[in-house]
Amino acid sequence: MLMFFRHRHTMGNETVAIRHGPGRDRATDARRYWQVRMDSLRLAEPLTAEDCAAQSMPDASPAKWHLAHTTWFFEQFVLRPHVPDYPVFDVDYEYLFNSYYDAVGERHPRPERGLLTRPPLARVIDYRVHVDEHLQRLLADEDVPAAVLDLGLNHEQQHQELMLTDVKHLFSRNPLEPVYRRDRPAVAGDAHERAPPEWSHCKGGLHEIGADTGSRFCFDNETPRHRVWIDPYRLAHRPVTNGEFREFVRDGGYDQPLLWLSDGWATARREGWRRPLYWSEALDSEFTLGGRRELDPDSPVCHVSYYEADAFARWAGARLPTEAEWELAAADQTVEGSLLGSMTLHPGPARERGTLAQLFGDVWEWTASPYVPYPGFVTVEGALGEYNGKFMSNQMVLRGGSCATPAGHVRASYRNFFPPQARWQFSGLRLAANP
Ligand SMILES: [Fe+2]
Protein backbone atom coordinates (compact mmCIF):
# COMPACT_ATOMS: atom_id res chain seq x y z
CA MET A 1 0.00 0.00 0.00
CA LEU A 2 1.25 3.43 -0.85
CA MET A 3 -0.65 5.03 1.97
CA PHE A 4 1.66 7.61 3.34
CA PHE A 5 1.45 7.47 7.06
CA ARG A 6 1.45 3.74 7.57
CA HIS A 7 5.20 3.96 7.11
CA ARG A 8 7.73 5.59 9.32
CA HIS A 9 8.74 8.88 7.80
CA THR A 10 11.49 11.10 9.07
CA MET A 11 13.06 14.33 7.97
CA GLY A 12 16.61 15.56 7.80
CA ASN A 13 19.16 13.19 6.37
CA GLU A 14 17.29 10.02 7.15
CA THR A 15 15.56 8.38 4.27
CA VAL A 16 12.01 7.19 4.02
CA ALA A 17 11.86 3.45 3.87
CA ILE A 18 9.39 3.22 1.02
CA ARG A 19 10.61 2.65 -2.51
CA HIS A 20 8.70 2.03 -5.65
CA GLY A 21 6.04 -0.58 -5.22
CA PRO A 22 4.70 -2.95 -7.82
CA GLY A 23 3.27 -1.21 -10.84
CA ARG A 24 5.22 2.02 -10.38
CA ASP A 25 8.01 3.18 -12.56
CA ARG A 26 10.06 6.33 -12.88
CA ALA A 27 8.57 7.39 -16.19
CA THR A 28 5.04 7.16 -14.79
CA ASP A 29 6.00 9.12 -11.70
CA ALA A 30 7.68 11.79 -13.83
CA ARG A 31 4.60 12.12 -16.03
CA ARG A 32 2.29 12.38 -13.03
CA TYR A 33 4.52 14.97 -11.41
CA TRP A 34 4.63 17.06 -14.55
CA GLN A 35 0.87 16.80 -15.10
CA VAL A 36 -0.05 17.98 -11.60
CA ARG A 37 2.49 20.80 -11.63
CA MET A 38 1.33 22.02 -15.03
CA ASP A 39 -2.32 21.82 -13.92
CA SER A 40 -1.57 24.42 -11.23
CA LEU A 41 -0.07 26.81 -13.78
CA ARG A 42 -2.98 26.28 -16.15
CA LEU A 43 -5.40 27.26 -13.37
CA ALA A 44 -3.44 30.48 -12.88
CA GLU A 45 -3.41 31.33 -16.60
CA PRO A 46 -6.57 33.50 -16.59
CA LEU A 47 -5.18 35.58 -13.70
CA THR A 48 -3.17 38.78 -13.82
CA ALA A 49 -0.16 39.29 -11.56
CA GLU A 50 -2.34 41.63 -9.47
CA ASP A 51 -5.02 38.92 -9.12
CA CYS A 52 -2.35 36.49 -7.97
CA ALA A 53 -1.08 38.73 -5.18
CA ALA A 54 -4.32 39.76 -3.47
CA GLN A 55 -5.90 38.12 -0.40
CA SER A 56 -9.60 38.71 0.21
CA MET A 57 -9.84 37.34 3.77
CA PRO A 58 -7.66 35.54 6.34
CA ASP A 59 -9.05 32.11 5.36
CA ALA A 60 -8.09 32.58 1.71
CA SER A 61 -4.61 32.83 0.23
CA PRO A 62 -3.29 34.61 -2.85
CA ALA A 63 -2.81 32.40 -5.91
CA LYS A 64 0.87 33.35 -5.90
CA TRP A 65 1.18 32.01 -2.36
CA HIS A 66 -0.47 28.71 -3.38
CA LEU A 67 1.96 28.37 -6.30
CA ALA A 68 4.92 29.02 -4.01
CA HIS A 69 3.76 26.99 -1.00
CA THR A 70 3.13 23.81 -3.03
CA THR A 71 6.66 24.22 -4.42
CA TRP A 72 8.09 24.74 -0.95
CA PHE A 73 6.42 21.47 0.09
CA PHE A 74 8.40 19.52 -2.51
CA GLU A 75 11.58 21.40 -1.65
CA GLN A 76 11.17 20.87 2.09
CA PHE A 77 9.96 17.27 2.18
CA VAL A 78 11.42 15.68 -0.96
CA LEU A 79 14.48 17.56 -2.24
CA ARG A 80 16.15 18.67 0.98
CA PRO A 81 16.01 15.24 2.65
CA HIS A 82 16.90 13.25 -0.47
CA VAL A 83 19.35 15.37 -2.51
CA PRO A 84 22.49 15.91 -0.43
CA ASP A 85 23.81 18.86 -2.44
CA TYR A 86 20.43 20.40 -3.26
CA PRO A 87 20.83 24.21 -3.64
CA VAL A 88 17.97 25.85 -1.74
CA PHE A 89 16.41 28.44 -4.05
CA ASP A 90 15.99 31.15 -1.42
CA VAL A 91 16.49 30.63 2.30
CA ASP A 92 13.77 33.21 3.09
CA TYR A 93 11.09 31.12 1.43
CA GLU A 94 10.96 28.68 4.32
CA TYR A 95 9.57 31.49 6.46
CA LEU A 96 7.31 32.94 3.74
CA PHE A 97 5.77 29.76 2.37
CA ASN A 98 5.57 27.36 5.29
CA SER A 99 1.83 27.05 5.97
CA TYR A 100 1.43 25.49 9.41
CA TYR A 101 4.36 23.15 10.11
CA ASP A 102 5.49 24.16 13.60
CA ALA A 103 8.19 21.49 13.56
CA VAL A 104 9.78 23.20 10.55
CA GLY A 105 9.87 26.62 12.18
CA GLU A 106 8.45 30.13 12.39
CA ARG A 107 6.35 31.43 9.51
CA HIS A 108 4.71 34.51 8.05
CA PRO A 109 1.24 35.18 9.54
CA ARG A 110 -1.53 33.72 7.41
CA PRO A 111 -3.75 36.85 7.39
CA GLU A 112 -0.82 38.82 5.93
CA ARG A 113 -0.07 36.65 2.92
CA GLY A 114 -1.66 39.31 0.71
CA LEU A 115 1.02 41.79 1.78
CA LEU A 116 3.72 39.76 0.05
CA THR A 117 4.01 41.88 -3.09
CA ARG A 118 7.59 40.61 -3.10
CA PRO A 119 8.75 38.17 -4.30
CA PRO A 120 7.03 39.07 -7.57
CA LEU A 121 5.05 36.44 -9.44
CA ALA A 122 7.87 35.97 -11.98
CA ARG A 123 10.25 35.05 -9.17
CA VAL A 124 7.77 32.49 -7.82
CA ILE A 125 7.55 30.97 -11.29
CA ASP A 126 11.38 30.79 -11.33
CA TYR A 127 11.13 29.00 -7.97
CA ARG A 128 8.78 26.47 -9.48
CA VAL A 129 11.11 25.88 -12.42
CA HIS A 130 14.08 25.42 -10.08
CA VAL A 131 12.30 22.84 -7.93
CA ASP A 132 10.79 21.10 -10.97
CA GLU A 133 14.22 20.70 -12.58
CA HIS A 134 15.71 19.16 -9.45
CA LEU A 135 12.70 16.96 -8.87
CA GLN A 136 12.77 15.69 -12.46
CA ARG A 137 16.48 14.94 -12.08
CA LEU A 138 15.81 13.05 -8.85
CA LEU A 139 13.02 11.08 -10.50
CA ALA A 140 15.30 10.15 -13.37
CA ASP A 141 18.36 9.25 -11.31
CA GLU A 142 16.99 7.29 -8.40
CA ASP A 143 13.83 6.07 -6.84
CA VAL A 144 11.97 8.81 -5.05
CA PRO A 145 10.12 7.71 -1.93
CA ALA A 146 6.75 6.97 -3.44
CA ALA A 147 4.77 7.91 -0.36
CA VAL A 148 6.26 11.39 -0.09
CA LEU A 149 5.92 12.01 -3.82
CA ASP A 150 2.26 10.96 -3.69
CA LEU A 151 1.67 13.16 -0.70
CA GLY A 152 3.24 16.15 -2.47
CA LEU A 153 1.09 15.62 -5.56
CA ASN A 154 -2.13 15.13 -3.59
CA HIS A 155 -1.22 18.17 -1.49
CA GLU A 156 -0.82 20.25 -4.64
CA GLN A 157 -4.20 19.04 -5.90
CA GLN A 158 -5.81 20.19 -2.67
CA HIS A 159 -4.29 23.61 -3.22
CA GLN A 160 -5.59 23.66 -6.80
CA GLU A 161 -9.13 23.53 -5.42
CA LEU A 162 -8.28 26.18 -2.83
CA MET A 163 -6.79 28.39 -5.52
CA LEU A 164 -10.14 28.37 -7.35
CA THR A 165 -12.30 28.95 -4.28
CA ASP A 166 -9.97 31.72 -3.10
CA VAL A 167 -10.01 33.43 -6.51
CA LYS A 168 -13.80 33.16 -6.58
CA HIS A 169 -14.03 34.87 -3.19
CA LEU A 170 -11.55 37.53 -4.27
CA PHE A 171 -13.46 38.31 -7.48
CA SER A 172 -16.78 38.33 -5.62
CA ARG A 173 -15.49 41.24 -3.52
CA ASN A 174 -14.71 43.31 -6.61
CA PRO A 175 -17.64 45.54 -7.72
CA LEU A 176 -16.69 44.77 -11.33
CA GLU A 177 -17.39 41.07 -10.65
CA PRO A 178 -14.51 39.81 -12.81
CA VAL A 179 -14.96 36.62 -14.79
CA TYR A 180 -12.37 33.89 -14.21
CA ARG A 181 -13.27 31.83 -17.29
CA ARG A 182 -15.78 33.26 -19.71
CA ASP A 183 -16.08 30.10 -21.76
CA ARG A 184 -17.60 27.93 -19.04
CA PRO A 185 -20.89 26.42 -20.21
CA ALA A 186 -23.90 27.43 -18.15
CA VAL A 187 -25.60 24.28 -16.95
CA ALA A 188 -29.33 24.25 -16.38
CA GLY A 189 -31.71 21.55 -15.34
CA ASP A 190 -35.14 20.70 -16.56
CA ALA A 191 -38.43 20.77 -14.77
CA HIS A 192 -38.46 17.12 -13.74
CA GLU A 193 -35.82 17.82 -11.12
CA ARG A 194 -38.21 20.12 -9.31
CA ALA A 195 -40.01 17.09 -7.97
CA PRO A 196 -39.15 16.25 -4.35
CA PRO A 197 -36.05 14.07 -4.05
CA GLU A 198 -36.45 10.33 -4.04
CA TRP A 199 -34.73 8.30 -1.36
CA SER A 200 -32.51 5.25 -1.10
CA HIS A 201 -33.40 2.97 1.79
CA CYS A 202 -30.34 1.54 3.49
CA LYS A 203 -30.60 -1.43 5.83
CA GLY A 204 -27.65 -0.52 7.99
CA GLY A 205 -25.94 -3.08 10.20
CA LEU A 206 -22.32 -3.73 11.06
CA HIS A 207 -20.06 -2.32 8.32
CA GLU A 208 -16.49 -1.21 7.77
CA ILE A 209 -15.50 2.30 6.74
CA GLY A 210 -12.15 3.91 6.06
CA ALA A 211 -9.53 3.43 3.37
CA ASP A 212 -8.98 -0.09 2.20
CA THR A 213 -5.49 -1.49 1.97
CA GLY A 214 -4.37 -1.65 -1.63
CA SER A 215 -2.19 0.11 -4.11
CA ARG A 216 -3.92 3.47 -4.02
CA PHE A 217 -2.78 6.51 -2.13
CA CYS A 218 -4.90 7.73 0.76
CA PHE A 219 -4.45 10.31 3.47
CA ASP A 220 -3.75 9.20 7.00
CA ASN A 221 -7.07 10.58 8.27
CA GLU A 222 -8.92 7.91 6.24
CA THR A 223 -7.32 5.15 8.31
CA PRO A 224 -7.52 2.73 9.91
CA ARG A 225 -10.43 0.93 8.32
CA HIS A 226 -12.72 -0.03 11.17
CA ARG A 227 -16.15 -1.34 12.03
CA VAL A 228 -19.16 0.90 12.66
CA TRP A 229 -22.73 0.12 13.57
CA ILE A 230 -25.24 1.92 11.34
CA ASP A 231 -28.96 1.95 12.04
CA PRO A 232 -31.33 1.79 9.04
CA TYR A 233 -31.60 5.16 7.28
CA ARG A 234 -32.70 6.91 4.13
CA LEU A 235 -30.46 9.00 1.89
CA ALA A 236 -31.73 11.48 -0.72
CA HIS A 237 -30.93 10.60 -4.32
CA ARG A 238 -29.43 14.00 -5.02
CA PRO A 239 -28.11 17.06 -3.16
CA VAL A 240 -30.46 19.84 -2.06
CA THR A 241 -31.10 22.23 -4.95
CA ASN A 242 -31.10 26.01 -5.25
CA GLY A 243 -34.87 25.91 -5.72
CA GLU A 244 -35.36 24.01 -2.47
CA PHE A 245 -33.01 26.23 -0.54
CA ARG A 246 -34.75 29.33 -1.93
CA GLU A 247 -38.00 28.04 -0.44
CA PHE A 248 -36.24 27.83 2.92
CA VAL A 249 -35.09 31.45 2.57
CA ARG A 250 -38.54 32.67 1.48
CA ASP A 251 -40.12 30.79 4.37
CA GLY A 252 -38.04 32.88 6.77
CA GLY A 253 -35.52 30.14 7.46
CA TYR A 254 -32.90 32.68 8.47
CA ASP A 255 -35.31 34.27 10.96
CA GLN A 256 -36.45 31.17 12.85
CA PRO A 257 -34.14 30.53 15.83
CA LEU A 258 -35.67 27.14 16.54
CA LEU A 259 -34.20 25.81 13.29
CA TRP A 260 -30.65 26.72 14.22
CA LEU A 261 -27.87 25.46 16.42
CA SER A 262 -26.94 28.06 19.03
CA ASP A 263 -23.51 28.74 17.52
CA GLY A 264 -25.06 28.86 14.05
CA TRP A 265 -27.75 31.33 15.07
CA ALA A 266 -25.16 33.58 16.74
CA THR A 267 -22.88 33.40 13.70
CA ALA A 268 -25.69 34.08 11.22
CA ARG A 269 -26.81 37.14 13.24
CA ARG A 270 -23.29 38.45 13.70
CA GLU A 271 -22.38 38.01 10.02
CA GLY A 272 -25.76 39.14 8.67
CA TRP A 273 -26.38 35.89 6.74
CA ARG A 274 -29.65 36.02 4.79
CA ARG A 275 -28.92 33.60 1.94
CA PRO A 276 -26.04 31.49 0.54
CA LEU A 277 -22.75 33.33 0.16
CA TYR A 278 -22.87 34.34 -3.51
CA TRP A 279 -26.63 34.77 -4.07
CA SER A 280 -28.09 38.14 -5.04
CA GLU A 281 -30.41 39.86 -2.57
CA ALA A 282 -33.32 39.20 -4.96
CA LEU A 283 -32.51 35.45 -4.80
CA ASP A 284 -32.44 35.27 -8.59
CA SER A 285 -28.74 35.16 -9.50
CA GLU A 286 -25.42 33.99 -8.11
CA PHE A 287 -21.79 34.87 -8.64
CA THR A 288 -19.81 32.08 -10.31
CA LEU A 289 -16.33 31.63 -11.75
CA GLY A 290 -18.04 32.19 -15.10
CA GLY A 291 -19.50 35.51 -13.95
CA ARG A 292 -22.91 36.37 -12.51
CA ARG A 293 -25.56 33.94 -13.64
CA GLU A 294 -29.25 33.40 -13.25
CA LEU A 295 -29.91 31.05 -10.35
CA ASP A 296 -30.70 27.58 -11.69
CA PRO A 297 -33.34 26.05 -9.39
CA ASP A 298 -32.32 22.50 -10.34
CA SER A 299 -28.61 22.76 -9.55
CA PRO A 300 -27.24 21.92 -6.11
CA VAL A 301 -27.09 24.79 -3.66
CA CYS A 302 -23.51 25.62 -2.75
CA HIS A 303 -21.48 27.96 -0.56
CA VAL A 304 -23.53 27.25 2.54
CA SER A 305 -21.98 26.67 5.95
CA TYR A 306 -22.55 23.62 8.11
CA TYR A 307 -24.86 25.76 10.22
CA GLU A 308 -27.05 26.66 7.23
CA ALA A 309 -27.05 23.07 5.99
CA ASP A 310 -28.12 21.85 9.42
CA ALA A 311 -30.89 24.49 9.71
CA PHE A 312 -32.18 23.63 6.25
CA ALA A 313 -32.30 19.93 7.08
CA ARG A 314 -34.29 20.63 10.24
CA TRP A 315 -36.69 22.87 8.29
CA ALA A 316 -37.13 20.06 5.75
CA GLY A 317 -37.97 17.54 8.48
CA ALA A 318 -34.78 15.61 7.84
CA ARG A 319 -31.14 15.67 8.96
CA LEU A 320 -27.61 15.53 7.61
CA PRO A 321 -26.11 12.06 7.10
CA THR A 322 -23.26 10.90 9.27
CA GLU A 323 -20.02 10.31 7.40
CA ALA A 324 -20.42 6.56 7.93
CA GLU A 325 -23.90 6.65 6.34
CA TRP A 326 -22.51 8.64 3.41
CA GLU A 327 -19.54 6.33 2.89
CA LEU A 328 -21.64 3.18 3.09
CA ALA A 329 -23.86 4.52 0.31
CA ALA A 330 -20.89 5.67 -1.79
CA ALA A 331 -18.63 2.65 -1.33
CA ASP A 332 -19.88 0.75 -4.38
CA GLN A 333 -20.39 3.80 -6.61
CA THR A 334 -18.07 4.67 -9.48
CA VAL A 335 -16.06 7.82 -8.77
CA GLU A 336 -17.33 9.99 -11.58
CA GLY A 337 -19.18 13.26 -11.85
CA SER A 338 -18.65 16.95 -12.31
CA LEU A 339 -15.10 17.26 -11.02
CA LEU A 340 -12.43 19.77 -12.03
CA GLY A 341 -11.56 17.67 -15.08
CA SER A 342 -14.90 18.56 -16.63
CA MET A 343 -14.10 22.27 -16.08
CA THR A 344 -17.72 23.34 -15.55
CA LEU A 345 -16.38 25.17 -12.47
CA HIS A 346 -19.92 25.22 -11.09
CA PRO A 347 -22.29 22.53 -9.84
CA GLY A 348 -24.96 21.36 -12.26
CA PRO A 349 -28.26 19.50 -12.01
CA ALA A 350 -28.56 15.76 -11.49
CA ARG A 351 -28.87 13.85 -14.74
CA GLU A 352 -30.14 10.55 -13.42
CA ARG A 353 -33.38 9.75 -11.67
CA GLY A 354 -34.36 6.80 -9.51
CA THR A 355 -30.88 6.21 -8.16
CA LEU A 356 -28.24 7.82 -6.00
CA ALA A 357 -26.67 10.61 -8.04
CA GLN A 358 -23.92 13.21 -7.68
CA LEU A 359 -22.22 11.57 -4.71
CA PHE A 360 -18.95 12.59 -6.34
CA GLY A 361 -18.31 16.04 -7.75
CA ASP A 362 -20.53 19.13 -7.99
CA VAL A 363 -20.59 20.03 -4.27
CA TRP A 364 -18.88 18.81 -1.13
CA GLU A 365 -21.61 17.48 1.17
CA TRP A 366 -21.62 18.47 4.81
CA THR A 367 -22.08 15.54 7.15
CA ALA A 368 -23.27 15.47 10.75
CA SER A 369 -19.91 14.03 11.81
CA PRO A 370 -17.23 15.96 13.67
CA TYR A 371 -13.73 15.60 12.27
CA VAL A 372 -12.14 13.31 14.84
CA PRO A 373 -9.59 10.49 14.58
CA TYR A 374 -10.82 7.02 13.64
CA PRO A 375 -10.27 4.39 16.35
CA GLY A 376 -6.61 3.41 16.29
CA PHE A 377 -5.48 6.46 14.27
CA VAL A 378 -1.79 7.21 14.71
CA THR A 379 0.10 10.23 13.41
CA VAL A 380 3.50 9.76 11.88
CA GLU A 381 6.66 11.06 13.50
CA GLY A 382 8.11 14.32 12.28
CA ALA A 383 6.72 17.47 10.69
CA LEU A 384 4.49 15.64 8.20
CA GLY A 385 2.57 14.28 11.16
CA GLU A 386 1.11 17.80 11.28
CA TYR A 387 -0.54 17.35 7.86
CA ASN A 388 -3.98 16.23 9.12
CA GLY A 389 -3.98 15.01 12.70
CA LYS A 390 -3.56 18.30 14.53
CA PHE A 391 -6.74 19.70 12.98
CA MET A 392 -9.03 17.11 14.50
CA SER A 393 -11.12 19.44 16.64
CA ASN A 394 -13.85 22.02 16.00
CA GLN A 395 -14.36 21.05 12.36
CA MET A 396 -16.97 19.01 10.48
CA VAL A 397 -16.46 16.37 7.80
CA LEU A 398 -17.51 16.90 4.17
CA ARG A 399 -17.62 14.14 1.60
CA GLY A 400 -17.61 13.54 -2.13
CA GLY A 401 -15.59 16.31 -3.82
CA SER A 402 -16.80 19.26 -5.86
CA CYS A 403 -16.64 20.79 -9.32
CA ALA A 404 -13.27 22.23 -8.24
CA THR A 405 -11.76 18.94 -7.02
CA PRO A 406 -9.20 17.51 -9.46
CA ALA A 407 -10.35 14.29 -11.11
CA GLY A 408 -8.66 11.28 -9.56
CA HIS A 409 -8.17 13.05 -6.24
CA VAL A 410 -11.31 11.99 -4.39
CA ARG A 411 -12.72 8.59 -3.32
CA ALA A 412 -15.44 7.14 -1.10
CA SER A 413 -13.27 7.17 2.02
CA TYR A 414 -11.95 10.73 1.47
CA ARG A 415 -12.54 13.03 4.46
CA ASN A 416 -12.51 16.75 3.83
CA PHE A 417 -13.00 19.05 6.80
CA PHE A 418 -13.79 22.68 7.47
CA PRO A 419 -15.00 24.75 10.42
CA PRO A 420 -18.82 24.85 10.65
CA GLN A 421 -18.97 28.52 9.69
CA ALA A 422 -16.95 28.10 6.44
CA ARG A 423 -18.90 29.10 3.32
CA TRP A 424 -16.39 29.85 0.58
CA GLN A 425 -15.80 26.24 -0.45
CA PHE A 426 -18.17 24.55 -2.93
CA SER A 427 -20.11 23.13 0.02
CA GLY A 428 -23.70 21.89 -0.19
CA LEU A 429 -25.73 19.16 1.45
CA ARG A 430 -27.70 15.98 0.91
CA LEU A 431 -30.54 15.03 3.22
CA ALA A 432 -30.77 11.88 5.30
CA ALA A 433 -33.66 10.66 7.42
CA ASN A 434 -34.65 7.82 9.65
CA PRO A 435 -36.74 5.14 7.91
FE1 LIG B 1 -0.54 23.11 2.12
mmCIF file of N, CA and C and ligand atoms in Angstrom, residues 69 99 155 159, ligand 1:
data_model
loop_
_atom_site.group_PDB
_atom_site.id
_atom_site.type_symbol
_atom_site.label_atom_id
_atom_site.label_comp_id
_atom_site.label_asym_id
_atom_site.label_seq_id
_atom_site.Cartn_x
_atom_site.Cartn_y
_atom_site.Cartn_z
ATOM 1 N N HIS A 69 3.829 27.923 -2.143
ATOM 2 C CA HIS A 69 3.764 26.992 -1.005
ATOM 3 C C HIS A 69 3.816 25.532 -1.462
ATOM 4 N N SER A 99 3.237 26.753 5.652
ATOM 5 C CA SER A 99 1.834 27.052 5.975
ATOM 6 C C SER A 99 1.577 26.929 7.468
ATOM 7 N N HIS A 155 -1.217 16.867 -2.160
ATOM 8 C CA HIS A 155 -1.225 18.170 -1.491
ATOM 9 C C HIS A 155 -1.413 19.288 -2.512
ATOM 10 N N HIS A 159 -4.476 22.157 -3.055
ATOM 11 C CA HIS A 159 -4.293 23.607 -3.224
ATOM 12 C C HIS A 159 -4.851 24.101 -4.552
HETATM 13 FE FE FE B 1 -0.540 23.111 2.121
#
